[in-house]
Amino acid sequence: MSEKIPVQNVEPETVEFDLYEKRKKIYTRAVSGFFQKIRTRALWILMLGYFLTPWFNWHDRQGVLFDLPARQFHIFGITFFPQDFFLLAWVLIICAFGLFFVTTLFGRVWCGYTCPQTVWTMVFMWIEEKTEGSRNARMKLDKEPMSKSKFIKKFNKHSLWILFGWLTGLTFVGYFTPVRELVVDLFTFQAHPWAYFWVAFFTGATYLFAGWMREQVCTYMCPYARFQAVMFDPDTMVISYDYNRGEKRGPRKRSADPKEQGLGDCIDCNLCVHVCPAGIDIRDGLQYQCIGCALCVDACDSIMDKMGYERGLVSYTTERRLEGKTSHIMRPKAIGYAMCMLVVVTAFLYFAGDREALGLDVIRDRNRLFNTTPSGMIENIYTIKVINMDQAAHDFEISVSGLDNMNMIGRKNVKVNAGEVRTVPFSIQVPPTALNEQRNTIFFKVESQDPNYPVEKITESRFIGPVSK
């Protein structure tokens, strides 16, 4: 007979946690090394590009200017119009596939080296270190009661943060408003109220995101941190800790033999944690908070150099390499992303090259269906917009067809400058006998008068007459 097992009531363990836990401030330690030098150089390139680009002129206008009121977007020698916005969709698709391709190969290098949130946070952290001191000094300062010295340091830090945020906001608005006029108008209080609003808005956003939220933007707000795992595979280059080499962790003297003490190469100094802007421990494995900045790699390499150990305890590597297997750079997923990106780039170049250099918009006056002139003619009023998308001025001739005995009243020959939208009012008069229906189809044609620039554009419109009896 089998023995009965006594039944006992087991209470499940209750674990309490706060869904809205207060952010714990991360005090990062400065470190130098190979990857930090790359990040610093990338920062300088991106910052100089961002702040200086609006100040470059192209001929008689700002080189890069997104003129929303005029609905013209100037990028040096090219002017885009609203009808070219389909090209923006292609650009976004190219960027998406490019990001997928790079992420599949090298992980989150975009986040670690070129993301605006990372770049601006680096600047704000540098300002914080210069005004408040090193990691230990900042931790000590925050624990101290308010004093004159502490107030001055905090005031200087936040003042520089706000100043840099203001320069960021001013520059951003300068991409949409001529920056030279904007600066003068802001300081003379002649700028439009919306200019003041947007400069203040982006100043506050920069101050908040780069100064206060920092890693929270990457952890909670950025969707890239959440779906990046879909693009990772065992051959993706990521920052990893070599568990087999590093364990068992423990401190030791520099002259000691770790094997005799049963220790691995990790001396458990926690420097990799102290330098991490996300505040994570890379030794716990790959985590979605990791932005791939490689500061922990430089920190660990510096310790390995001091201990006389081989570098690479924390390094850019793949899961397969950590397992002692061969890693492959090009694989089906990466090749698929590359092929998709090649197709999209080819399509973009085709559509951009096939982009019409002449645009024509015809707007019929709808306030009245038609007018009857004293001579008995039926008249419709139109507004014609001739869009010259070429980089040189050209002379154009406007004509109309579709009905017999049409009389076109208005300026038929116009000169349109490069990137200009020329508005020309017209009236079309037709004898009643030429109208077979109430709604009649007519065609407006704009044709270049330059034999070296043979372009034309035809647009269909309607001519409204009286109801047929």
Tab-separated table of N, CA and C in Angstrom, residues 45-66 74-76 120 166-183:
chain	number	residue	atom	x	y	z
A	45	ILE	N	31.537	66.219	-35.049
A	45	ILE	CA	31.057	66.283	-36.439
A	45	ILE	C	29.568	66.602	-36.473
A	46	LEU	N	28.783	65.914	-35.645
A	46	LEU	CA	27.334	66.108	-35.644
A	46	LEU	C	26.964	67.493	-35.119
A	47	MET	N	27.632	67.928	-34.060
A	47	MET	CA	27.332	69.245	-33.502
A	47	MET	C	27.677	70.361	-34.475
A	48	LEU	N	28.855	70.286	-35.072
A	48	LEU	CA	29.237	71.322	-36.034
A	48	LEU	C	28.293	71.314	-37.235
A	49	GLY	N	27.909	70.121	-37.686
A	49	GLY	CA	26.965	70.040	-38.790
A	49	GLY	C	25.623	70.648	-38.452
A	50	TYR	N	25.134	70.359	-37.252
A	50	TYR	CA	23.820	70.868	-36.849
A	50	TYR	C	23.830	72.386	-36.676
A	51	PHE	N	24.829	72.910	-35.972
A	51	PHE	CA	24.821	74.334	-35.643
A	51	PHE	C	25.293	75.222	-36.787
A	52	LEU	N	26.114	74.723	-37.692
A	52	LEU	CA	26.668	75.577	-38.749
A	52	LEU	C	25.882	75.508	-40.059
A	53	THR	N	25.181	74.404	-40.303
A	53	THR	CA	24.490	74.250	-41.591
A	53	THR	C	23.549	75.401	-41.919
A	54	PRO	N	22.720	75.898	-40.983
A	54	PRO	CA	21.809	76.999	-41.349
A	54	PRO	C	22.527	78.283	-41.752
A	55	TRP	N	23.795	78.418	-41.386
A	55	TRP	CA	24.506	79.662	-41.662
A	55	TRP	C	25.181	79.660	-43.032
A	56	PHE	N	25.180	78.532	-43.710
A	56	PHE	CA	25.764	78.485	-45.054
A	56	PHE	C	24.753	78.999	-46.070
A	57	ASN	N	25.216	79.848	-46.955
A	57	ASN	CA	24.368	80.367	-48.022
A	57	ASN	C	24.622	79.610	-49.322
A	58	TRP	N	23.573	79.521	-50.121
A	58	TRP	CA	23.683	78.937	-51.452
A	58	TRP	C	23.169	79.978	-52.436
A	59	HIS	N	24.102	80.597	-53.137
A	59	HIS	CA	23.789	81.718	-54.019
A	59	HIS	C	23.161	82.847	-53.191
A	60	ASP	N	21.884	83.170	-53.433
A	60	ASP	CA	21.300	84.330	-52.764
A	60	ASP	C	20.339	83.948	-51.636
A	61	ARG	N	20.402	82.709	-51.170
A	61	ARG	CA	19.497	82.298	-50.094
A	61	ARG	C	20.218	81.348	-49.152
A	62	GLN	N	19.554	81.051	-48.037
A	62	GLN	CA	20.099	80.116	-47.062
A	62	GLN	C	20.193	78.725	-47.665
A	63	GLY	N	21.307	78.043	-47.416
A	63	GLY	CA	21.552	76.763	-48.055
A	63	GLY	C	20.501	75.713	-47.735
A	64	VAL	N	20.169	75.553	-46.466
A	64	VAL	CA	19.143	74.602	-46.038
A	64	VAL	C	18.048	75.395	-45.335
A	65	LEU	N	16.893	75.461	-45.959
A	65	LEU	CA	15.782	76.242	-45.419
A	65	LEU	C	14.475	75.566	-45.786
A	66	PHE	N	13.713	75.218	-44.753
A	66	PHE	CA	12.393	74.618	-44.959
A	66	PHE	C	11.353	75.722	-44.793
A	74	HIS	N	14.330	74.078	-49.390
A	74	HIS	CA	15.595	74.263	-50.092
A	74	HIS	C	16.689	73.458	-49.396
A	75	ILE	N	17.334	72.589	-50.146
A	75	ILE	CA	18.501	71.854	-49.651
A	75	ILE	C	19.625	72.112	-50.636
A	76	PHE	N	20.364	73.168	-50.357
A	76	PHE	CA	21.441	73.646	-51.210
A	76	PHE	C	20.932	73.859	-52.637
A	120	TRP	N	23.409	64.878	-27.303
A	120	TRP	CA	23.132	66.019	-26.421
A	120	TRP	C	23.345	65.651	-24.952
A	166	TRP	N	19.015	76.695	-25.369
A	166	TRP	CA	18.546	77.846	-26.153
A	166	TRP	C	19.235	77.882	-27.515
A	167	LEU	N	20.534	77.614	-27.542
A	167	LEU	CA	21.237	77.567	-28.829
A	167	LEU	C	20.683	76.456	-29.710
A	168	THR	N	20.315	75.339	-29.083
A	168	THR	CA	19.722	74.237	-29.829
A	168	THR	C	18.376	74.645	-30.417
A	169	GLY	N	17.529	75.268	-29.583
A	169	GLY	CA	16.220	75.703	-30.058
A	169	GLY	C	16.311	76.770	-31.128
A	170	LEU	N	17.213	77.736	-30.937
A	170	LEU	CA	17.397	78.798	-31.926
A	170	LEU	C	17.845	78.219	-33.260
A	171	THR	N	18.776	77.283	-33.222
A	171	THR	CA	19.272	76.682	-34.457
A	171	THR	C	18.184	75.885	-35.151
A	172	PHE	N	17.392	75.145	-34.373
A	172	PHE	CA	16.328	74.342	-34.974
A	172	PHE	C	15.311	75.234	-35.683
A	173	VAL	N	14.898	76.311	-35.031
A	173	VAL	CA	13.955	77.234	-35.669
A	173	VAL	C	14.612	77.892	-36.883
A	174	GLY	N	15.954	78.048	-36.839
A	174	GLY	CA	16.679	78.646	-37.956
A	174	GLY	C	16.656	77.809	-39.216
A	175	TYR	N	16.256	76.544	-39.107
A	175	TYR	CA	16.077	75.724	-40.301
A	175	TYR	C	14.753	76.025	-40.999
A	176	PHE	N	13.840	76.689	-40.309
A	176	PHE	CA	12.519	76.979	-40.864
A	176	PHE	C	12.293	78.474	-41.091
A	177	THR	N	13.144	79.299	-40.529
A	177	THR	CA	13.099	80.746	-40.716
A	177	THR	C	14.518	81.210	-40.998
A	178	PRO	N	14.738	82.108	-41.953
A	178	PRO	CA	16.108	82.577	-42.228
A	178	PRO	C	16.824	82.959	-40.941
A	179	VAL	N	17.891	82.253	-40.632
A	179	VAL	CA	18.491	82.321	-39.308
A	179	VAL	C	19.103	83.694	-39.029
A	180	ARG	N	19.643	84.348	-40.038
A	180	ARG	CA	20.256	85.659	-39.796
A	180	ARG	C	19.210	86.695	-39.386
A	181	GLU	N	18.077	86.697	-40.101
A	181	GLU	CA	17.000	87.609	-39.727
A	181	GLU	C	16.385	87.214	-38.382
A	182	LEU	N	16.333	85.909	-38.121
A	182	LEU	CA	15.744	85.429	-36.874
A	182	LEU	C	16.519	85.921	-35.660
A	183	VAL	N	17.842	85.820	-35.706
A	183	VAL	CA	18.662	86.247	-34.568
A	183	VAL	C	18.469	87.732	-34.290
